[in-house]
Amino acid sequence: DAGVIQSPRHEVTEMGQEVTLRCKPISGHDYLFWYRQTMMRGLELLIYFNNNVPIDDSGMPEDRFSAKMPNASFSTLKIQPSEPRDSAVYFCASSPHGDHQETQYFGPGTRLLVL
Amino acid sequence: AQSVTQLGSHVSVSEGALVLLRCNYSSSVPPYLFWYVQYPNQGLQLLLKYTSAATLVKGINGFEAEFKKSETSFHLTKPSAHMSDAAEYFCAVSRGGYQKVTFGTGTKLQVIP
Protein backbone atom coordinates (compact mmCIF):
# COMPACT_ATOMS: atom_id res chain seq x y z
CA ASP A 1 0.00 0.00 0.00
CA ALA A 2 1.21 3.51 -0.77
CA GLY A 3 0.32 4.82 2.66
CA VAL A 4 -1.57 8.01 3.36
CA ILE A 5 -1.17 10.45 0.48
CA GLN A 6 -1.36 14.20 0.94
CA SER A 7 -1.23 16.97 -1.62
CA PRO A 8 0.23 19.41 -2.11
CA ARG A 9 3.38 18.84 -0.06
CA HIS A 10 4.10 22.55 0.06
CA GLU A 11 1.78 25.51 -0.38
CA VAL A 12 2.61 29.19 -0.33
CA THR A 13 -0.27 31.60 -0.58
CA GLU A 14 -1.19 35.15 0.26
CA MET A 15 -3.42 36.22 3.08
CA GLY A 16 -7.08 36.14 2.11
CA GLN A 17 -6.74 33.37 -0.43
CA GLU A 18 -8.54 30.05 -0.25
CA VAL A 19 -6.39 27.01 0.50
CA THR A 20 -7.45 23.41 -0.07
CA LEU A 21 -5.46 20.50 1.33
CA ARG A 22 -6.16 16.99 0.12
CA CYS A 23 -5.80 13.56 1.64
CA LYS A 24 -6.20 10.00 0.42
CA PRO A 25 -6.30 7.56 3.37
CA ILE A 26 -5.09 3.99 3.31
CA SER A 27 -7.64 1.78 1.60
CA GLY A 28 -9.91 0.01 4.07
CA HIS A 29 -9.30 2.41 6.94
CA ASP A 30 -12.47 3.62 8.62
CA TYR A 31 -11.07 6.64 10.46
CA LEU A 32 -9.50 9.78 9.09
CA PHE A 33 -7.90 12.58 11.09
CA TRP A 34 -6.65 16.06 10.32
CA TYR A 35 -3.91 17.52 12.54
CA ARG A 36 -2.04 20.80 12.61
CA GLN A 37 1.52 21.06 13.88
CA THR A 38 3.20 24.30 14.92
CA MET A 39 6.20 25.12 17.07
CA MET A 40 4.02 27.03 19.53
CA ARG A 41 1.11 24.63 19.93
CA GLY A 42 2.57 21.26 18.96
CA LEU A 43 0.31 18.67 17.32
CA GLU A 44 -3.39 19.52 17.48
CA LEU A 45 -6.28 17.37 16.34
CA LEU A 46 -8.57 19.46 14.17
CA ILE A 47 -11.27 16.98 13.18
CA TYR A 48 -11.80 13.29 12.63
CA PHE A 49 -14.18 11.19 10.57
CA ASN A 50 -15.54 7.68 10.98
CA ASN A 51 -16.91 6.07 7.83
CA ASN A 52 -16.91 9.49 6.13
CA VAL A 53 -18.98 11.11 8.91
CA PRO A 54 -17.42 13.91 11.01
CA ILE A 55 -17.35 12.75 14.62
CA ASP A 56 -15.46 15.45 16.49
CA ASP A 57 -14.67 18.86 15.03
CA SER A 58 -14.05 20.59 18.34
CA GLY A 59 -10.45 21.26 17.36
CA MET A 60 -11.32 23.28 14.26
CA PRO A 61 -10.08 26.74 15.18
CA GLU A 62 -12.82 28.83 13.64
CA ASP A 63 -15.34 29.06 10.85
CA ARG A 64 -12.65 29.76 8.30
CA PHE A 65 -11.75 26.07 8.51
CA SER A 66 -13.92 23.35 7.00
CA ALA A 67 -13.35 19.67 6.23
CA LYS A 68 -15.21 17.21 4.09
CA MET A 69 -14.98 13.54 3.31
CA PRO A 70 -17.21 12.86 0.28
CA ASN A 71 -16.13 9.22 0.05
CA ALA A 72 -13.92 6.66 1.76
CA SER A 73 -10.87 7.51 -0.32
CA PHE A 74 -10.75 11.29 -0.23
CA SER A 75 -10.89 14.16 2.21
CA THR A 76 -10.25 17.89 2.01
CA LEU A 77 -9.39 20.55 4.55
CA LYS A 78 -10.22 24.05 3.37
CA ILE A 79 -9.19 27.39 4.82
CA GLN A 80 -11.07 30.43 3.54
CA PRO A 81 -9.86 33.11 3.91
CA SER A 82 -6.35 32.15 4.95
CA GLU A 83 -4.34 34.17 7.48
CA PRO A 84 -0.62 34.20 8.35
CA ARG A 85 -1.33 32.50 11.68
CA ASP A 86 -2.59 29.47 9.72
CA SER A 87 0.98 28.76 8.64
CA ALA A 88 1.79 25.26 9.88
CA VAL A 89 2.28 21.68 8.79
CA TYR A 90 -1.05 19.92 8.30
CA PHE A 91 -1.10 16.16 8.66
CA CYS A 92 -3.72 13.69 7.60
CA ALA A 93 -3.80 10.28 9.29
CA SER A 94 -5.96 7.21 8.93
CA SER A 95 -6.73 4.29 11.18
CA PRO A 96 -8.26 0.88 10.58
CA HIS A 97 -11.29 -0.59 12.28
CA GLY A 98 -10.73 -3.45 14.68
CA ASP A 99 -7.95 -4.46 17.02
CA HIS A 100 -5.46 -1.94 15.75
CA GLN A 101 -7.86 0.92 15.41
CA GLU A 102 -5.90 3.01 17.84
CA THR A 103 -2.84 3.02 15.59
CA GLN A 104 -2.79 6.01 13.31
CA TYR A 105 -0.89 6.09 10.03
CA PHE A 106 0.28 9.55 9.13
CA GLY A 107 0.83 11.11 5.76
CA PRO A 108 3.94 13.19 5.00
CA GLY A 109 2.14 16.45 5.69
CA THR A 110 1.44 19.66 3.81
CA ARG A 111 3.64 22.58 4.77
CA LEU A 112 1.52 25.74 4.47
CA LEU A 113 2.93 29.25 4.45
CA VAL A 114 0.50 32.15 4.36
CA LEU A 115 2.17 35.47 3.56
CA ALA B 1 -9.81 14.44 30.63
CA GLN B 2 -6.62 12.78 29.51
CA SER B 3 -3.19 14.26 28.94
CA VAL B 4 0.49 13.42 28.70
CA THR B 5 3.52 15.36 29.87
CA GLN B 6 6.86 14.86 28.25
CA LEU B 7 9.77 15.98 30.41
CA GLY B 8 12.46 17.70 28.38
CA SER B 9 11.83 19.17 24.97
CA HIS B 10 15.41 18.35 23.95
CA VAL B 11 17.57 15.38 24.96
CA SER B 12 21.14 14.74 23.84
CA VAL B 13 22.92 11.42 24.15
CA SER B 14 26.18 10.03 22.84
CA GLU B 15 26.10 7.31 20.23
CA GLY B 16 25.99 3.98 22.05
CA ALA B 17 24.57 5.47 25.25
CA LEU B 18 21.24 4.71 26.87
CA VAL B 19 18.24 6.61 25.56
CA LEU B 20 15.58 7.56 28.11
CA LEU B 21 12.64 9.74 27.12
CA ARG B 22 10.14 10.50 29.85
CA CYS B 23 6.37 10.54 29.63
CA ASN B 24 3.80 10.85 32.41
CA TYR B 25 0.11 10.49 31.75
CA SER B 26 -3.10 11.60 33.33
CA SER B 27 -6.26 9.63 32.66
CA SER B 28 -9.47 8.95 34.55
CA VAL B 29 -9.74 5.48 33.05
CA PRO B 30 -7.13 2.81 32.21
CA PRO B 31 -5.28 4.39 29.34
CA TYR B 32 -3.94 3.28 26.02
CA LEU B 33 -0.47 4.75 25.59
CA PHE B 34 1.65 5.27 22.52
CA TRP B 35 5.05 6.44 21.40
CA TYR B 36 5.38 7.88 17.92
CA VAL B 37 8.53 9.04 16.14
CA GLN B 38 8.80 11.84 13.60
CA TYR B 39 11.85 12.07 11.36
CA PRO B 40 12.60 15.40 9.70
CA ASN B 41 10.06 16.40 7.07
CA GLN B 42 8.00 13.26 7.60
CA GLY B 43 4.78 12.29 9.30
CA LEU B 44 4.57 10.47 12.61
CA GLN B 45 5.20 6.74 12.76
CA LEU B 46 4.11 4.39 15.55
CA LEU B 47 7.00 3.01 17.63
CA LEU B 48 4.98 1.03 20.15
CA LYS B 49 1.73 1.01 22.10
CA TYR B 50 0.37 -0.22 25.42
CA THR B 51 -3.20 -1.54 25.42
CA SER B 52 -3.47 -3.19 28.88
CA ALA B 53 -1.65 -6.40 28.03
CA ALA B 54 2.02 -6.77 29.03
CA THR B 55 3.38 -3.78 30.94
CA LEU B 56 6.71 -3.96 29.12
CA VAL B 57 6.13 -3.16 25.49
CA LYS B 58 8.68 -3.73 22.78
CA GLY B 59 8.61 -1.66 19.65
CA ILE B 60 10.48 -1.16 16.44
CA ASN B 61 14.13 -0.17 16.13
CA GLY B 62 15.06 -1.62 19.54
CA PHE B 63 12.88 0.72 21.59
CA GLU B 64 10.77 -0.39 24.52
CA ALA B 65 8.59 1.25 27.15
CA GLU B 66 7.27 0.17 30.51
CA PHE B 67 3.83 1.06 31.81
CA LYS B 68 4.00 1.87 35.51
CA LYS B 69 0.58 2.58 36.95
CA SER B 70 1.92 3.55 40.39
CA GLU B 71 4.07 6.24 38.80
CA THR B 72 1.63 7.10 35.97
CA SER B 73 4.59 6.81 33.63
CA PHE B 74 5.37 5.33 30.24
CA HIS B 75 9.02 6.12 29.64
CA LEU B 76 10.71 5.15 26.38
CA THR B 77 14.14 3.51 26.44
CA LYS B 78 16.73 2.08 24.11
CA PRO B 79 19.95 0.51 25.44
CA SER B 80 22.27 1.91 22.81
CA ALA B 81 21.60 5.03 20.75
CA HIS B 82 22.29 5.06 17.05
CA MET B 83 22.76 8.10 14.86
CA SER B 84 19.60 7.15 12.97
CA ASP B 85 17.56 7.56 16.18
CA ALA B 86 17.84 11.34 15.94
CA ALA B 87 14.24 12.48 15.57
CA GLU B 88 11.34 13.91 17.54
CA TYR B 89 9.42 11.54 19.79
CA PHE B 90 5.81 11.98 20.86
CA CYS B 91 4.01 10.28 23.71
CA ALA B 92 0.24 9.97 23.33
CA VAL B 93 -2.77 8.73 25.32
CA SER B 94 -6.27 7.60 24.55
CA ARG B 95 -9.06 5.83 26.36
CA GLY B 96 -9.00 3.02 23.82
CA GLY B 97 -11.95 1.56 21.96
CA TYR B 98 -11.47 4.26 19.56
CA GLN B 99 -11.34 7.52 21.43
CA LYS B 100 -9.51 10.71 20.63
CA VAL B 101 -5.73 10.46 20.96
CA THR B 102 -3.99 13.29 22.79
CA PHE B 103 -0.35 13.92 21.92
CA GLY B 104 2.40 15.34 24.11
CA THR B 105 4.53 18.28 23.08
CA GLY B 106 7.36 16.09 21.82
CA THR B 107 11.01 15.50 22.73
CA LYS B 108 13.75 16.07 20.20
CA LEU B 109 16.51 13.51 20.50
CA GLN B 110 19.99 14.47 19.38
CA VAL B 111 22.62 11.74 19.05
CA ILE B 112 26.21 12.92 19.31
CA PRO B 113 28.86 10.91 17.49
Tab-separated table of C-alpha atoms in Angstrom:
chain	number	residue	atom	x	y	z
A	1	ASP	CA	0.000	0.000	0.000
A	2	ALA	CA	1.213	3.514	-0.774
A	3	GLY	CA	0.321	4.823	2.657
A	4	VAL	CA	-1.566	8.013	3.356
A	5	ILE	CA	-1.165	10.454	0.478
A	6	GLN	CA	-1.361	14.196	0.935
A	7	SER	CA	-1.227	16.972	-1.617
A	8	PRO	CA	0.228	19.407	-2.107
A	9	ARG	CA	3.379	18.841	-0.058
A	10	HIS	CA	4.101	22.552	0.058
A	11	GLU	CA	1.777	25.509	-0.382
A	12	VAL	CA	2.614	29.189	-0.329
A	13	THR	CA	-0.269	31.603	-0.578
A	14	GLU	CA	-1.190	35.152	0.255
A	15	MET	CA	-3.418	36.225	3.084
A	16	GLY	CA	-7.077	36.137	2.110
A	17	GLN	CA	-6.744	33.367	-0.433
A	18	GLU	CA	-8.536	30.048	-0.250
A	19	VAL	CA	-6.392	27.013	0.496
A	20	THR	CA	-7.450	23.406	-0.068
A	21	LEU	CA	-5.464	20.505	1.326
A	22	ARG	CA	-6.155	16.989	0.117
A	23	CYS	CA	-5.799	13.556	1.638
A	24	LYS	CA	-6.198	9.996	0.424
A	25	PRO	CA	-6.303	7.564	3.366
A	26	ILE	CA	-5.095	3.989	3.308
A	27	SER	CA	-7.643	1.777	1.602
A	28	GLY	CA	-9.911	0.013	4.066
A	29	HIS	CA	-9.296	2.415	6.944
A	30	ASP	CA	-12.468	3.624	8.623
A	31	TYR	CA	-11.066	6.642	10.458
A	32	LEU	CA	-9.497	9.784	9.089
A	33	PHE	CA	-7.904	12.580	11.090
A	34	TRP	CA	-6.645	16.064	10.319
A	35	TYR	CA	-3.913	17.517	12.541
A	36	ARG	CA	-2.042	20.803	12.610
A	37	GLN	CA	1.523	21.058	13.876
A	38	THR	CA	3.205	24.299	14.916
A	39	MET	CA	6.200	25.123	17.070
A	40	MET	CA	4.022	27.030	19.525
A	41	ARG	CA	1.113	24.625	19.929
A	42	GLY	CA	2.567	21.263	18.960
A	43	LEU	CA	0.314	18.671	17.324
A	44	GLU	CA	-3.386	19.520	17.483
A	45	LEU	CA	-6.283	17.372	16.338
A	46	LEU	CA	-8.574	19.462	14.175
A	47	ILE	CA	-11.271	16.976	13.180
A	48	TYR	CA	-11.803	13.293	12.635
A	49	PHE	CA	-14.185	11.190	10.573
A	50	ASN	CA	-15.537	7.680	10.982
A	51	ASN	CA	-16.908	6.074	7.827
A	52	ASN	CA	-16.905	9.486	6.133
A	53	VAL	CA	-18.978	11.108	8.906
A	54	PRO	CA	-17.417	13.909	11.008
A	55	ILE	CA	-17.349	12.751	14.624
A	56	ASP	CA	-15.458	15.451	16.488
A	57	ASP	CA	-14.671	18.860	15.033
A	58	SER	CA	-14.047	20.593	18.341
A	59	GLY	CA	-10.450	21.260	17.359
A	60	MET	CA	-11.321	23.280	14.260
A	61	PRO	CA	-10.076	26.744	15.181
A	62	GLU	CA	-12.821	28.830	13.639
A	63	ASP	CA	-15.343	29.063	10.847
A	64	ARG	CA	-12.645	29.757	8.304
A	65	PHE	CA	-11.750	26.067	8.505
A	66	SER	CA	-13.915	23.349	6.997
A	67	ALA	CA	-13.352	19.673	6.229
A	68	LYS	CA	-15.206	17.205	4.091
A	69	MET	CA	-14.983	13.536	3.308
A	70	PRO	CA	-17.213	12.858	0.285
A	71	ASN	CA	-16.128	9.223	0.049
A	72	ALA	CA	-13.924	6.657	1.757
A	73	SER	CA	-10.874	7.508	-0.319
A	74	PHE	CA	-10.753	11.288	-0.226
A	75	SER	CA	-10.887	14.163	2.213
A	76	THR	CA	-10.254	17.889	2.013
A	77	LEU	CA	-9.394	20.551	4.546
A	78	LYS	CA	-10.223	24.046	3.372
A	79	ILE	CA	-9.193	27.392	4.816
A	80	GLN	CA	-11.073	30.428	3.535
A	81	PRO	CA	-9.860	33.108	3.910
A	82	SER	CA	-6.350	32.154	4.955
A	83	GLU	CA	-4.340	34.172	7.481
A	84	PRO	CA	-0.619	34.204	8.347
A	85	ARG	CA	-1.328	32.496	11.677
A	86	ASP	CA	-2.586	29.468	9.723
A	87	SER	CA	0.985	28.758	8.638
A	88	ALA	CA	1.786	25.261	9.876
A	89	VAL	CA	2.277	21.680	8.793
A	90	TYR	CA	-1.051	19.920	8.304
A	91	PHE	CA	-1.105	16.158	8.660
A	92	CYS	CA	-3.717	13.686	7.597
A	93	ALA	CA	-3.796	10.279	9.294
A	94	SER	CA	-5.960	7.214	8.926
A	95	SER	CA	-6.732	4.294	11.176
A	96	PRO	CA	-8.264	0.878	10.575
A	97	HIS	CA	-11.294	-0.591	12.283
A	98	GLY	CA	-10.725	-3.449	14.676
A	99	ASP	CA	-7.952	-4.458	17.024
A	100	HIS	CA	-5.457	-1.937	15.751
A	101	GLN	CA	-7.863	0.923	15.407
A	102	GLU	CA	-5.902	3.009	17.839
A	103	THR	CA	-2.843	3.024	15.594
A	104	GLN	CA	-2.787	6.008	13.308
A	105	TYR	CA	-0.888	6.087	10.030
A	106	PHE	CA	0.276	9.554	9.135
A	107	GLY	CA	0.834	11.107	5.757
A	108	PRO	CA	3.935	13.188	4.996
A	109	GLY	CA	2.138	16.452	5.688
A	110	THR	CA	1.439	19.664	3.811
A	111	ARG	CA	3.639	22.584	4.768
A	112	LEU	CA	1.520	25.736	4.465
A	113	LEU	CA	2.926	29.247	4.451
A	114	VAL	CA	0.503	32.147	4.357
A	115	LEU	CA	2.170	35.470	3.562
B	1	ALA	CA	-9.812	14.445	30.626
B	2	GLN	CA	-6.616	12.781	29.510
B	3	SER	CA	-3.187	14.263	28.939
B	4	VAL	CA	0.492	13.421	28.702
B	5	THR	CA	3.515	15.364	29.873
B	6	GLN	CA	6.864	14.864	28.248
B	7	LEU	CA	9.766	15.984	30.406
B	8	GLY	CA	12.455	17.699	28.377
B	9	SER	CA	11.833	19.174	24.971
B	10	HIS	CA	15.410	18.346	23.945
B	11	VAL	CA	17.566	15.377	24.957
B	12	SER	CA	21.139	14.745	23.839
B	13	VAL	CA	22.923	11.421	24.153
B	14	SER	CA	26.176	10.034	22.836
B	15	GLU	CA	26.101	7.314	20.234
B	16	GLY	CA	25.989	3.980	22.049
B	17	ALA	CA	24.575	5.470	25.253
B	18	LEU	CA	21.243	4.711	26.867
B	19	VAL	CA	18.244	6.614	25.557
B	20	LEU	CA	15.583	7.564	28.115
B	21	LEU	CA	12.641	9.743	27.120
B	22	ARG	CA	10.137	10.502	29.850
B	23	CYS	CA	6.369	10.541	29.632
B	24	ASN	CA	3.804	10.848	32.408
B	25	TYR	CA	0.108	10.488	31.750
B	26	SER	CA	-3.104	11.599	33.331
B	27	SER	CA	-6.262	9.634	32.660
B	28	SER	CA	-9.471	8.953	34.551
B	29	VAL	CA	-9.737	5.479	33.045
B	30	PRO	CA	-7.132	2.811	32.207
B	31	PRO	CA	-5.279	4.387	29.336
B	32	TYR	CA	-3.945	3.278	26.018
B	33	LEU	CA	-0.467	4.754	25.594
B	34	PHE	CA	1.653	5.275	22.518
B	35	TRP	CA	5.046	6.436	21.397
B	36	TYR	CA	5.377	7.878	17.924
B	37	VAL	CA	8.532	9.040	16.138
B	38	GLN	CA	8.801	11.840	13.604
B	39	TYR	CA	11.845	12.067	11.363
B	40	PRO	CA	12.602	15.399	9.703
B	41	ASN	CA	10.062	16.402	7.073
B	42	GLN	CA	8.003	13.258	7.603
B	43	GLY	CA	4.776	12.289	9.305
B	44	LEU	CA	4.567	10.467	12.612
B	45	GLN	CA	5.196	6.736	12.762
B	46	LEU	CA	4.114	4.395	15.549
B	47	LEU	CA	6.998	3.014	17.628
B	48	LEU	CA	4.979	1.032	20.152
B	49	LYS	CA	1.732	1.014	22.102
B	50	TYR	CA	0.365	-0.217	25.419
B	51	THR	CA	-3.195	-1.536	25.422
B	52	SER	CA	-3.465	-3.188	28.882
B	53	ALA	CA	-1.650	-6.397	28.028
B	54	ALA	CA	2.018	-6.768	29.033
B	55	THR	CA	3.376	-3.783	30.943
B	56	LEU	CA	6.715	-3.958	29.117
B	57	VAL	CA	6.128	-3.162	25.493
B	58	LYS	CA	8.678	-3.728	22.776
B	59	GLY	CA	8.605	-1.658	19.648
B	60	ILE	CA	10.481	-1.161	16.440
B	61	ASN	CA	14.135	-0.175	16.131
B	62	GLY	CA	15.064	-1.616	19.543
B	63	PHE	CA	12.877	0.720	21.590
B	64	GLU	CA	10.772	-0.386	24.517
B	65	ALA	CA	8.588	1.247	27.149
B	66	GLU	CA	7.274	0.175	30.505
B	67	PHE	CA	3.832	1.061	31.809
B	68	LYS	CA	3.999	1.873	35.515
B	69	LYS	CA	0.582	2.582	36.951
B	70	SER	CA	1.916	3.552	40.386
B	71	GLU	CA	4.072	6.242	38.803
B	72	THR	CA	1.626	7.102	35.974
B	73	SER	CA	4.595	6.809	33.634
B	74	PHE	CA	5.366	5.330	30.240
B	75	HIS	CA	9.022	6.119	29.644
B	76	LEU	CA	10.712	5.152	26.378
B	77	THR	CA	14.142	3.507	26.442
B	78	LYS	CA	16.732	2.076	24.114
B	79	PRO	CA	19.948	0.513	25.445
B	80	SER	CA	22.269	1.913	22.810
B	81	ALA	CA	21.601	5.030	20.748
B	82	HIS	CA	22.291	5.056	17.048
B	83	MET	CA	22.760	8.103	14.860
B	84	SER	CA	19.603	7.155	12.965
B	85	ASP	CA	17.565	7.562	16.179
B	86	ALA	CA	17.840	11.345	15.941
B	87	ALA	CA	14.236	12.475	15.574
B	88	GLU	CA	11.335	13.909	17.544
B	89	TYR	CA	9.419	11.543	19.789
B	90	PHE	CA	5.808	11.980	20.861
B	91	CYS	CA	4.014	10.281	23.707
B	92	ALA	CA	0.236	9.974	23.334
B	93	VAL	CA	-2.768	8.727	25.320
B	94	SER	CA	-6.275	7.604	24.549
B	95	ARG	CA	-9.062	5.832	26.355
B	96	GLY	CA	-9.001	3.021	23.818
B	97	GLY	CA	-11.945	1.562	21.962
B	98	TYR	CA	-11.467	4.258	19.559
B	99	GLN	CA	-11.338	7.523	21.431
B	100	LYS	CA	-9.510	10.705	20.627
B	101	VAL	CA	-5.734	10.458	20.961
B	102	THR	CA	-3.993	13.293	22.789
B	103	PHE	CA	-0.348	13.917	21.922
B	104	GLY	CA	2.396	15.343	24.109
B	105	THR	CA	4.531	18.278	23.078
B	106	GLY	CA	7.361	16.095	21.820
B	107	THR	CA	11.011	15.499	22.728
B	108	LYS	CA	13.752	16.071	20.195
B	109	LEU	CA	16.506	13.509	20.505
B	110	GLN	CA	19.989	14.467	19.383
B	111	VAL	CA	22.620	11.736	19.052
B	112	ILE	CA	26.207	12.918	19.311
B	113	PRO	CA	28.865	10.907	17.493
